[in-house]
Coordinates of C-alpha atoms in Angstrom, one line a residue:
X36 CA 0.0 0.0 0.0
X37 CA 1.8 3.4 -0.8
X38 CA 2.2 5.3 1.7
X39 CA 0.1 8.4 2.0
X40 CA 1.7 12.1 1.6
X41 CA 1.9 14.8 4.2
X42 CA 0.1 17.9 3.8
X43 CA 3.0 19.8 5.9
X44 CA 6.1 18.1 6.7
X45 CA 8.4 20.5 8.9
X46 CA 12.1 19.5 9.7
X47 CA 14.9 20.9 11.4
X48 CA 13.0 24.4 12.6
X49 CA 14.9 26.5 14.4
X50 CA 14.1 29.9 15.5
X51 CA 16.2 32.0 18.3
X52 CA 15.0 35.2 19.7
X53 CA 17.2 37.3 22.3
X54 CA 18.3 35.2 25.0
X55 CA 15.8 32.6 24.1
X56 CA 16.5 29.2 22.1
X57 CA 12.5 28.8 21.4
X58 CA 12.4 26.1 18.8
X59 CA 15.4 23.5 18.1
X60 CA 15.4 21.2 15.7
X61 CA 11.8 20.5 15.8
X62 CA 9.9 18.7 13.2
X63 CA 5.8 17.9 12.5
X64 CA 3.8 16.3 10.0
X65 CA 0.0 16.8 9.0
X66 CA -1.7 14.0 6.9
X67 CA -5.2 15.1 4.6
X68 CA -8.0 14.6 6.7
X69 CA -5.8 14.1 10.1
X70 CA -6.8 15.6 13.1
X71 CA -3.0 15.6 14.8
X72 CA -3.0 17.4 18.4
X73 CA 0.4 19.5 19.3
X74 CA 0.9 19.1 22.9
X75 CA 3.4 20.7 25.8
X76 CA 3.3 22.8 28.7
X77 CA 2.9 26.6 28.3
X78 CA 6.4 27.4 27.1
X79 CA 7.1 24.5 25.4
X80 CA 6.8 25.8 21.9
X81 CA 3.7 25.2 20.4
X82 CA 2.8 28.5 19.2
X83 CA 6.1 29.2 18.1
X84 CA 6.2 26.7 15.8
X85 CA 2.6 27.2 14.3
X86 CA 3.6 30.8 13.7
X87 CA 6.3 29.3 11.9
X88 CA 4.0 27.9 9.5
X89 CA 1.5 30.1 9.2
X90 CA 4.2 33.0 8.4
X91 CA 3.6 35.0 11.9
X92 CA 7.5 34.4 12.2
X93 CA 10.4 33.2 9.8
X94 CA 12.5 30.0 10.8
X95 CA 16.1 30.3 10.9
X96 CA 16.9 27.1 9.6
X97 CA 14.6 24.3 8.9
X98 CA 12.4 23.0 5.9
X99 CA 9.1 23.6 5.5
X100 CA 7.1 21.4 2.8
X101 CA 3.9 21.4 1.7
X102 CA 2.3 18.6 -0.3
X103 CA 6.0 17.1 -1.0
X104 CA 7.2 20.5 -2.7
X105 CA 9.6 22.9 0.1
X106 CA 8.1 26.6 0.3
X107 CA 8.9 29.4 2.1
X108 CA 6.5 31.4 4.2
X109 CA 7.6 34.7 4.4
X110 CA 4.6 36.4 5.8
X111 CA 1.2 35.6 6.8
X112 CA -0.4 35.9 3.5
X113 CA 2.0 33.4 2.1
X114 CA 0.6 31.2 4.5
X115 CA -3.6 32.0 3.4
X116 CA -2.3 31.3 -0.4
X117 CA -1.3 27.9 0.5
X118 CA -4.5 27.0 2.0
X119 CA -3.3 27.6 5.9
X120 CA -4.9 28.8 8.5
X121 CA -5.3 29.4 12.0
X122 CA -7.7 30.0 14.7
X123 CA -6.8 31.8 17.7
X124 CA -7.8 31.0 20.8
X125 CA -8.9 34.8 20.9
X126 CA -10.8 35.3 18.1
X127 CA -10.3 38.2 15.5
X128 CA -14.0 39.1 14.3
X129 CA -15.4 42.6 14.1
X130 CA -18.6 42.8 16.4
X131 CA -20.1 45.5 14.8
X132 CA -20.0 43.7 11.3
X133 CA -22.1 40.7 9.9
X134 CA -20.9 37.3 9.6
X135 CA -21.2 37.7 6.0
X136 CA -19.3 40.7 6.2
X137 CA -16.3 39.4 8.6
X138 CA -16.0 36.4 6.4
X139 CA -15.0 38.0 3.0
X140 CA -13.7 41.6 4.8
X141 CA -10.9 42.7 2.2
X142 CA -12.1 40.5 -0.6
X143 CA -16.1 41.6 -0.9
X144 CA -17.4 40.9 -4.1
X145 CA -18.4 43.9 -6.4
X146 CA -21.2 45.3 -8.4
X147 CA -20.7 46.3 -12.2
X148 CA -19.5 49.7 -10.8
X149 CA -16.1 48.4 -8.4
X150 CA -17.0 51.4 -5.7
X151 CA -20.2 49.3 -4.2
X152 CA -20.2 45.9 -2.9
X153 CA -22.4 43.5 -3.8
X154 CA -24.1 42.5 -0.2
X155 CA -27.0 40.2 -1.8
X156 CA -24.1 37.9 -3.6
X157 CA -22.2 38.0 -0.7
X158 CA -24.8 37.1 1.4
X159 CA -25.6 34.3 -0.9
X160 CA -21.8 33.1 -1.3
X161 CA -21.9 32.6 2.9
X162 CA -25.3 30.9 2.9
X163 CA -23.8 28.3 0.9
X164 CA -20.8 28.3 2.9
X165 CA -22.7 27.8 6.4
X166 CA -24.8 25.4 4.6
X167 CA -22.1 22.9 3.3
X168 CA -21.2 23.0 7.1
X169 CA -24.6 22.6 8.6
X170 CA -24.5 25.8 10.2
X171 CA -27.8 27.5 10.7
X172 CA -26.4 30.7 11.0
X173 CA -27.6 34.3 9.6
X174 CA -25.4 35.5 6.9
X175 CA -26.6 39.1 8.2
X176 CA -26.6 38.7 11.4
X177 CA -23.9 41.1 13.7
X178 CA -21.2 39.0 15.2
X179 CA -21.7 40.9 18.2
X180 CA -25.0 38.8 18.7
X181 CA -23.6 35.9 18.6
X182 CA -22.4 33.1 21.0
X183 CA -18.6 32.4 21.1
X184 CA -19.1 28.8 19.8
X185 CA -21.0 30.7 16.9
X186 CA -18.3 33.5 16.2
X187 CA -15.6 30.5 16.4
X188 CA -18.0 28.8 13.6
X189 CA -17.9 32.4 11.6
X190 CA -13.8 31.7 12.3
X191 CA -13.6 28.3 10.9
X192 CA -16.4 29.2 8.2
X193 CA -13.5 32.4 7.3
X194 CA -11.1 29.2 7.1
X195 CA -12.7 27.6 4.6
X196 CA -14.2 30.5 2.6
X197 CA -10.1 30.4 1.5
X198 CA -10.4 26.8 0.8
X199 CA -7.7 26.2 4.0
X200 CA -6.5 22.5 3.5
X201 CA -4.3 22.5 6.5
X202 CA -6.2 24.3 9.9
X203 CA -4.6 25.0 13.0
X204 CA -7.1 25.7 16.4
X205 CA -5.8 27.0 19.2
X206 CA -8.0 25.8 22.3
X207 CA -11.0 26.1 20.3
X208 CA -13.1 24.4 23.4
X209 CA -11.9 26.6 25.7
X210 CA -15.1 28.7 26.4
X211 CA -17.2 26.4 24.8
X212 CA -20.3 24.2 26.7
X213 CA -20.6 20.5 26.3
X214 CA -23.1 20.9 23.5
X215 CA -21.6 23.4 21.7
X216 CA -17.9 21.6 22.0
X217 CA -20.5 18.9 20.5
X218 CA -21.0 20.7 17.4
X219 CA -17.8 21.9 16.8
X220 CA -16.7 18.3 16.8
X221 CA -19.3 17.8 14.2
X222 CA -17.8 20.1 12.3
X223 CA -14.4 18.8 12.9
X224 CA -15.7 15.6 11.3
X225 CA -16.8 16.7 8.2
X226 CA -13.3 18.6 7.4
X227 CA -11.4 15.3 8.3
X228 CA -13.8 13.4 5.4
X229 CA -12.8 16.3 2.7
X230 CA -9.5 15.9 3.6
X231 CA -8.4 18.8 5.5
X232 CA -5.6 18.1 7.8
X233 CA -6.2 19.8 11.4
X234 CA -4.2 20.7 14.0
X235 CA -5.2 20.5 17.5
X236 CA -3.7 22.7 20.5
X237 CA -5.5 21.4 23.6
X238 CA -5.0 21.1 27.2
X239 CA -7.7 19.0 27.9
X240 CA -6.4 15.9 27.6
X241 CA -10.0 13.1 27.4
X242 CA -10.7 15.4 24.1
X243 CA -7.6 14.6 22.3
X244 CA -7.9 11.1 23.2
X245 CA -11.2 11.4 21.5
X246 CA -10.5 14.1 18.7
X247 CA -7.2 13.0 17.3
X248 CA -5.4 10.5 15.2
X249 CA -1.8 11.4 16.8
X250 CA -0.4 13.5 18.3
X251 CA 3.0 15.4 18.4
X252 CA 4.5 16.4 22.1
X253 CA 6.4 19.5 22.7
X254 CA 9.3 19.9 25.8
X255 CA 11.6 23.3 26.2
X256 CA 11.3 24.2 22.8
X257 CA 12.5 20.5 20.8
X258 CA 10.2 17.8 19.7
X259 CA 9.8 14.7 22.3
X260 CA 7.8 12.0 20.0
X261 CA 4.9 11.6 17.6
X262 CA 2.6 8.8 18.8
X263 CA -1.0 7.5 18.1
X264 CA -3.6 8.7 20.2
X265 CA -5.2 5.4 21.0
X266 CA -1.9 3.4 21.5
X267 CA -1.1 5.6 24.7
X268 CA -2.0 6.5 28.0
X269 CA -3.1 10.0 29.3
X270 CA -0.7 9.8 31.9
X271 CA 2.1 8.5 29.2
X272 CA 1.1 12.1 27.4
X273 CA 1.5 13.7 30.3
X274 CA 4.8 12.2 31.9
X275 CA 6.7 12.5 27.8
X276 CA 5.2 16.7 28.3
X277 CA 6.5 17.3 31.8
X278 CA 9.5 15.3 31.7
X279 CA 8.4 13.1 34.8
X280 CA 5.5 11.6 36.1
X281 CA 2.7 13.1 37.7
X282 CA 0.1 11.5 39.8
X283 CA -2.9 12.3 38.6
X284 CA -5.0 10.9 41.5
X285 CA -3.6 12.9 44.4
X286 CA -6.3 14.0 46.7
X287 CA -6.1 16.5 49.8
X288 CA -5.6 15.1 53.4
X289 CA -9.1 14.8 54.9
X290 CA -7.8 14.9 58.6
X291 CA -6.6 18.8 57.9
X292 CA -10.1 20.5 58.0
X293 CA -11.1 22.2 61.4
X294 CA -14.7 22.3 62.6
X295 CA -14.4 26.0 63.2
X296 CA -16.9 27.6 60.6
X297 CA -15.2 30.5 58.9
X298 CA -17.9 31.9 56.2
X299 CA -21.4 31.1 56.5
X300 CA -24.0 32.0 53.6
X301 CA -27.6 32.0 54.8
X302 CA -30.2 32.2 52.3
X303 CA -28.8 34.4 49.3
X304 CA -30.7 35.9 46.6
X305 CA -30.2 37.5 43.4
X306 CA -32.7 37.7 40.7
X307 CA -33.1 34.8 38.6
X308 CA -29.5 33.6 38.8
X309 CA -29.3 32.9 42.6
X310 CA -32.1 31.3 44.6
X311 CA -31.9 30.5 48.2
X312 CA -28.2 29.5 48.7
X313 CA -27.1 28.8 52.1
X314 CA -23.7 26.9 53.2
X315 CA -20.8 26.9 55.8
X316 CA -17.4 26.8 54.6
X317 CA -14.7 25.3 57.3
X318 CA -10.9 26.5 58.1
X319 CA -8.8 24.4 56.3
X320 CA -11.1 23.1 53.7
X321 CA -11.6 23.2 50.2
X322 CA -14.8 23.2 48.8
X323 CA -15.3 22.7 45.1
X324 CA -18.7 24.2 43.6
X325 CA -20.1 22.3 40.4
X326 CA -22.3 22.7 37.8
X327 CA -22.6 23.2 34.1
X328 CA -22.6 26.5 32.6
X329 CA -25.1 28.8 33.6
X330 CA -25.7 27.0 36.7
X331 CA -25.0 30.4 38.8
X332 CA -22.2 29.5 40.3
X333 CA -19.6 32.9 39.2
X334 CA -22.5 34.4 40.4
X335 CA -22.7 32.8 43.7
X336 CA -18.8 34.0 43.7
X337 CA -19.1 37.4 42.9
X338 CA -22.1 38.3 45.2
X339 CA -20.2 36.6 48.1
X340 CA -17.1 39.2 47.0
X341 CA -19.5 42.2 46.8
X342 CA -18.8 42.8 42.7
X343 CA -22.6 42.2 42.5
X344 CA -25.3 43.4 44.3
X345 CA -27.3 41.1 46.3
X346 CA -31.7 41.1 46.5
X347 CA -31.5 39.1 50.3
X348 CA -29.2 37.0 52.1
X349 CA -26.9 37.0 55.0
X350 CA -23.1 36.8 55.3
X351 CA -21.2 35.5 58.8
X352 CA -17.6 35.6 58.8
X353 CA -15.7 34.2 62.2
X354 CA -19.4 33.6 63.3
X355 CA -20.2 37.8 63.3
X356 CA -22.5 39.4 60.7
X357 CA -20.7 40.8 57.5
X358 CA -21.9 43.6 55.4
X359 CA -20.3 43.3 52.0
X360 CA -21.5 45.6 49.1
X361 CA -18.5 46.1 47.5
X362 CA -15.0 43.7 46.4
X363 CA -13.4 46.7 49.2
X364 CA -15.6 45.4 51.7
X365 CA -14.7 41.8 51.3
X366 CA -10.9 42.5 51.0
X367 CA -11.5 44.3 54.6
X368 CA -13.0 40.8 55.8
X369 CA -10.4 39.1 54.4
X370 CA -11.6 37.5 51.1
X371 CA -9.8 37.5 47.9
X372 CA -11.3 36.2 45.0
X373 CA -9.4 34.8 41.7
X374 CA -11.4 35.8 38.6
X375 CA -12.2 33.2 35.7
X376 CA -11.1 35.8 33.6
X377 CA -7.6 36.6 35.1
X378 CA -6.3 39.0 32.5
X379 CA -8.9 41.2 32.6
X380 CA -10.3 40.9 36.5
X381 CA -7.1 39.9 38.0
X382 CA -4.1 41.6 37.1
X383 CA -2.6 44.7 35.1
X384 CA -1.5 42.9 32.5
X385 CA 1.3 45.6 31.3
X386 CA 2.8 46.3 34.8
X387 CA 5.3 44.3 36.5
X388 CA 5.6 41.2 38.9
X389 CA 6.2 43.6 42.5
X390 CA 2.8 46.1 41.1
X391 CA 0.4 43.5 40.9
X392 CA 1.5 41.6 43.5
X393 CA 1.5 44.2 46.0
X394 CA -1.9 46.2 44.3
X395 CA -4.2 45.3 47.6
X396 CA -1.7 45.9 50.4
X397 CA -0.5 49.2 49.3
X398 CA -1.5 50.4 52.7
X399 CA 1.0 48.7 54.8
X400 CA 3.6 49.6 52.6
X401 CA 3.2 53.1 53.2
X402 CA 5.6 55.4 55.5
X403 CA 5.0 58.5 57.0
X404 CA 2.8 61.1 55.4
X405 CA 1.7 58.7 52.2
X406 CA 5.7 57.9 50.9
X407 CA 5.8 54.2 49.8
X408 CA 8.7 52.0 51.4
X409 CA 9.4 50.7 47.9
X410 CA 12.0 48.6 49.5
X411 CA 9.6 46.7 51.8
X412 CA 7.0 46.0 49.1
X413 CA 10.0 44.8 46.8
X414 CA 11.1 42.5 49.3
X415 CA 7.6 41.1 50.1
X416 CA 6.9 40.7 46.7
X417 CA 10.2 38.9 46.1
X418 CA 9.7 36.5 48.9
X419 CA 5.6 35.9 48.1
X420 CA 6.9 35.2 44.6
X421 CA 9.9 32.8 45.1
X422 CA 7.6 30.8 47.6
X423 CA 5.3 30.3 44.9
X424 CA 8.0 29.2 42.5
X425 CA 6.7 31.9 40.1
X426 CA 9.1 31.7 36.7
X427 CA 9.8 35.1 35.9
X428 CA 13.4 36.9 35.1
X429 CA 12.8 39.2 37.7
X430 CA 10.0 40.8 39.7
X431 CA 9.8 43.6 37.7
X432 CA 9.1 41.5 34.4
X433 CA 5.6 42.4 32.9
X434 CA 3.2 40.1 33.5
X435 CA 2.2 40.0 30.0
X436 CA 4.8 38.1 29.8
X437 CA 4.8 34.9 32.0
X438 CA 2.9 31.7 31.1
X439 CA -0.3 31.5 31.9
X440 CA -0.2 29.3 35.6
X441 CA 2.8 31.7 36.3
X442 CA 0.3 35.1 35.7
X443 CA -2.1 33.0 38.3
X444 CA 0.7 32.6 40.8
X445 CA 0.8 36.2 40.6
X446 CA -2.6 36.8 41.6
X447 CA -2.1 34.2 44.3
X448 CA 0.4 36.2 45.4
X449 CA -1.2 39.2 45.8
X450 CA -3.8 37.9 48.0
X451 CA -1.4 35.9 50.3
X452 CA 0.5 39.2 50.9
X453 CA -2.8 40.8 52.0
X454 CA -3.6 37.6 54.4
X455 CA -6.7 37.0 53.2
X456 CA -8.1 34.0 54.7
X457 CA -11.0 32.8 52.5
X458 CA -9.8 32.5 49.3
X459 CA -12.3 31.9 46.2
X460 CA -10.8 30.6 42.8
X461 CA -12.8 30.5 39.8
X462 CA -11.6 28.4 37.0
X463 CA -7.9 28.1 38.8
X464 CA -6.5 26.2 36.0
X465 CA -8.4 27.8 32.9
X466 CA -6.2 27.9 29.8
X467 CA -3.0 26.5 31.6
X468 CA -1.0 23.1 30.8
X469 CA -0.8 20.3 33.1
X470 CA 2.2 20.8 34.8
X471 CA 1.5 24.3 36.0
X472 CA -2.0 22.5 36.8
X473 CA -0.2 20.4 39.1
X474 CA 1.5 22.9 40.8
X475 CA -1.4 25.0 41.5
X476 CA -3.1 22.0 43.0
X477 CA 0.2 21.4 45.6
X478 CA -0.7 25.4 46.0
X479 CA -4.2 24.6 46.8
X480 CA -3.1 21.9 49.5
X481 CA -0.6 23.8 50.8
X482 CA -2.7 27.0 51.2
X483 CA -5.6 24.5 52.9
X484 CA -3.0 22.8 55.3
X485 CA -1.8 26.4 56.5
X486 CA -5.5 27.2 57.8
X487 CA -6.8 29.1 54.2
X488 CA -10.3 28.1 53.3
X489 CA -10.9 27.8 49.7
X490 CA -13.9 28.1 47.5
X491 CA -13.1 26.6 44.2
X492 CA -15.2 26.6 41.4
X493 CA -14.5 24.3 38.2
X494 CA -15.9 23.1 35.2
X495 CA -13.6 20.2 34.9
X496 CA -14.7 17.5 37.3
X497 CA -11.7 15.3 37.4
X498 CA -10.0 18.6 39.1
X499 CA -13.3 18.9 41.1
X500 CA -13.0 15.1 42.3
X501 CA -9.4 15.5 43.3
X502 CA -9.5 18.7 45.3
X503 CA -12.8 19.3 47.2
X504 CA -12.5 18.1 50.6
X505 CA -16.8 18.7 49.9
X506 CA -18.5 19.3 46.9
X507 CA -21.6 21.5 46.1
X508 CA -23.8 21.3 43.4
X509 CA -25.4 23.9 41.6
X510 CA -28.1 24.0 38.8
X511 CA -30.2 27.2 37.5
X512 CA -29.2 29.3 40.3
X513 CA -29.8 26.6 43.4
X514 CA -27.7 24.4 44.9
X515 CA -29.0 21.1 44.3
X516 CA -26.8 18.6 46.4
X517 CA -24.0 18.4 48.3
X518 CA -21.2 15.5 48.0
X519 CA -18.9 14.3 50.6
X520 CA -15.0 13.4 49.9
X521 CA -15.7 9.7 50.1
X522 CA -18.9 10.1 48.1
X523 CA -18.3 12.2 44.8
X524 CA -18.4 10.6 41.5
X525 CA -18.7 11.8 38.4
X526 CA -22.3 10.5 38.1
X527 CA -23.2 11.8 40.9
X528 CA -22.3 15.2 39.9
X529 CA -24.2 15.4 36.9
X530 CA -27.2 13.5 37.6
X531 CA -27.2 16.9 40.5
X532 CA -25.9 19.4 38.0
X533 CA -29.2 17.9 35.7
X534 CA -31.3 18.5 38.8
X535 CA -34.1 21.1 37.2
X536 CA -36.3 22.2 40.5
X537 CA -38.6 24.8 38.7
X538 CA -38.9 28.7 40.0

């Protein structure tokens, strides 16, 4: 049987910035109608080699072919001409436009007279499109009404309007709910049988044991293997990414949570999205709140911070009533809350390491008459830092800069220097790879063991299994059981998370 050609065939890349080695002598291949996941830690690569390819950056040594025949890819519209392209993770539609529009922006088609576009064709050229992918989507609909599964759809759709043979997506599941991850694995199909070669960047490791046909694992910027998805392990994945074995099972020490109470919730309200929620949380423990999307429980979070206004309820902190109408009041109380959405909630993304660290505790760095003691908050911030094992050159790095579980450290950090007691996590390990994963967990244990209590909210329920010393459940704004340790499963979960009550 001959053997069949790669689409792409990369050898030998290499690609040096200042002070950094970022790609050596790394190599990938992409069969038609392959769906071939690229897998490492944050750091590892990944990106910089798909920019390689799709002409974002030039290689400075290497080969790059493409259907058997070498090319260059000098820019990024090399790259489109060849039928490549990629699908950021943050996706590069116009709101205000339609999806019609986004899709052919730069290339409309024209009426007789070249100054007017030709909407109705246009429109017509993307209902075809949508409809070869089963799509019910509105050619004229604004993008700003959409979903994000739908604009990532108007993204792929864009792909494909270019007739892409080789597609790159970059977490495309990443804000995505089970159905709509559903239908974008639908869609995902029907590429592969026309014989476009995909490429998968994922850190969810059960879909690319589902998704993909290989995949292609990534260390410290060289290539570690290429294997086939079903002939290995998760854990195999995982130990060949990290460089040594991580055990996947490891669950907090029971014996460590106190019976002293140290946040009590009785009987919140707020509108539609929270009904009646009452719970204690304990010194020491870590509860994990579940529950699929929409279930009210970033809600539950942000009213206990104060972000959102509540209709009822009552707050007891230490046993002793707690007013808290604003993220000020709860920081006073000592409760810091980490935001799904880090980048924009949790941190000044173009400041350094020491800034956003010390950001809440500016107070008790200040002297006499207002002057900061810049040399105290440097050396907190150095210390806080280093304990967490944050990887940064310096303290005053940017935190635009650092991987993504490093840029969570950093919001760790900034609540631990303002001893904050009740600590509530949302999403902790959104959008980072496994090993910082792991390392936020031992963060998680350690912070329980020294007396923290931690909220933790998670969509993922193997991380919800491992880490909740007690798990609550939440569906349409109620909590609708609660799960012991000993007693959590996975069925359990969702047969609660299912659990419609009515109004």
């Amino acid at each position: 049987m001959k053997e069949m050609q790669a689409l792409i065939a990369m050898e030998g890349i290499e690609k040096v910035f200042p002070g950094v080695h970022a790609l050596n002598q790394c190599r990938f291949e992409l069969l038609p109608g392959e769906v071939h996941a690229l897998v490492g830690e944050n750091g590892a690569g990944k990106s910089t080699l798909m920019k390689v390819l799709t002409g974002v950056y030039q290689k400075d040594a290497g080969h790059i072919y493409f259907s058997g025949k070498e090319v260059q890819i000098p820019h990024t519209k090399a790259a489109q001409d060849l039928g490549i392209s990629m699908i950021h993770q943050e996706l590069n539609l116009m709101p205000d436009l339609t999806v019609a529009q986004n899709i052919f922006i730069g290339r409309e088609p024209r009426r007789a007279f070249p100054l007017f576009v030709d909407e109705k064709r246009m429109n017509q050229m993307v209902r075809e499109l949508l409809e070869r992918m089963n799509l019910q989507l509105d050619p004229r609909e604004k993008v700003a009404d959409l979903t994000v599964a739908k604009q990532q759809m108007v993204e792929i759709a864009k792909a494909l309007s270019f007739d892409s043979k080789v597609l790159i997506m970059d977490e495309p599941t990443a804000a995505l709910t089970d159905n709509e991850i559903e239908d974008l694995f639908r869609i995902i199909g029907q590429l592969r049988e026309r014989g476009v070669g995909i490429v998968y960047i994922s850190h969810r490791m059960e879909e690319l044991k589902r998704i993909t046909d290989r995949l292609t694992i990534m260390r410290d910027g060289c290539y570690i293997d290429t294997l086939r998805t079903r002939e290995v392990t998760i854990e195999q994945i995982i130990a060949k990414m990290v460089g040594r074995e991580i055990d996947a099972q490891a669950r907090p020490m029971i014996q460590q949570v106190s019976s002293e109470t140290v946040l009590e919730v009785r009987n919140l309200n707020r509108g539609k999205v929270l009904k009646h929620i009452s719970f204690q949380l304990k010194k020491g423990e870590i509860l994990g709140i579940s529950g699929l999307m929409g279930a009210g429980r970033t809600e539950l979070a942000r009213a206990i911070f104060g972000a959102d206004p509540i209709d009822a309820g009552e707050l007891y902190i230490h046993g002793k009533p707690a007013t808290i109408k604003s993220p000020h009041d709860a920081v006073k109380h000592g409760i810091g809350y980490l935001s799904e959405d880090r980048k924009q909630f949790g941190l000044m993304v173009e400041m350094d390491v020491k800034t956003n660290a010390v950001m809440p505790s500016l107070p008790q760095f200040r002297r006499w008459a207002g002057v900061m003691n810049d040399a105290l908050a440097e050396q907190t911030a150095k210390q806080v830092t280093e304990a967490l094992q944050v990887k940064t050159p310096s303290i005053h790095q940017q935190v635009k800069f650092l991987s993504g579980g490093n840029q969570q450290k950093v919001v760790i950090a900034k609540w631990l220097i303002r001893d904050c007691d009740i600590l509530i996590f949302d999403e902790p390990t959104r959008g980072i790879d496994v090993g910082a994963k792991t390392e936020i967990y031992r963060l998680l244990n350690e912070l329980a063991q020294q007396g923290k209590s931690i909220i933790m909210i998670s969509s993922e329920l193997p991380e919800i299994l491992r880490m909740s010393h007690r798990i609550l459940v939440m569906c349409e704004g109620r909590i609708t059981g609660e799960l012991t340790h000993e007693t959590a499963t996975q069925e359990a979960i969702m047969t609660y998370a299912t659990m419609r009550t009515g109004t």
